[in-house]
mmCIF file of C-alpha atoms in Angstrom:
data_model
loop_
_atom_site.group_PDB
_atom_site.id
_atom_site.type_symbol
_atom_site.label_atom_id
_atom_site.label_comp_id
_atom_site.label_asym_id
_atom_site.label_seq_id
_atom_site.Cartn_x
_atom_site.Cartn_y
_atom_site.Cartn_z
ATOM 1 C CA MET A 1 117.104 113.164 95.875
ATOM 2 C CA ASP A 2 115.995 116.753 97.281
ATOM 3 C CA THR A 3 114.829 117.194 101.223
ATOM 4 C CA GLN A 4 111.799 118.540 99.252
ATOM 5 C CA THR A 5 111.171 115.595 97.670
ATOM 6 C CA LYS A 6 112.134 113.223 100.864
ATOM 7 C CA ARG A 7 109.237 114.983 103.013
ATOM 8 C CA GLU A 8 106.767 115.027 100.812
ATOM 9 C CA ILE A 9 107.888 110.754 100.427
ATOM 10 C CA TRP A 10 107.649 111.009 104.434
ATOM 11 C CA LEU A 11 104.648 112.792 104.618
ATOM 12 C CA LEU A 12 102.490 110.171 102.192
ATOM 13 C CA ALA A 13 104.206 106.803 103.996
ATOM 14 C CA ILE A 14 102.915 108.476 107.173
ATOM 15 C CA GLY A 15 99.612 109.700 106.569
ATOM 16 C CA THR A 16 99.365 106.224 104.219
ATOM 17 C CA ALA A 17 100.178 103.970 108.053
ATOM 18 C CA LEU A 18 97.715 106.862 110.068
ATOM 19 C CA VAL A 19 95.204 105.464 107.743
ATOM 20 C CA GLU A 20 95.516 101.655 106.734
ATOM 21 C CA LEU A 21 96.780 101.025 110.622
ATOM 22 C CA PRO A 22 93.564 101.880 112.177
ATOM 23 C CA VAL A 23 91.193 99.322 109.206
ATOM 24 C CA ALA A 24 93.845 97.109 109.808
ATOM 25 C CA PHE A 25 93.174 96.573 113.211
ATOM 26 C CA ALA A 26 89.670 97.384 112.905
ATOM 27 C CA ALA A 27 89.420 94.115 110.555
ATOM 28 C CA PHE A 28 91.891 91.784 112.631
ATOM 29 C CA THR A 29 89.126 92.749 115.592
ATOM 30 C CA ILE A 30 86.715 91.742 113.666
ATOM 31 C CA PHE A 31 87.506 88.482 111.794
ATOM 32 C CA SER A 32 89.407 87.394 114.910
ATOM 33 C CA HIS A 33 86.197 87.232 116.834
#
């Protein structure tokens, strides 16, 4: 695996985490009440 592919995978993973974490946190906050 070359550096470019690894960088793209990391960016995709970080981008997905930044999108998913607030959504999951909001859902948890809503459903916990």
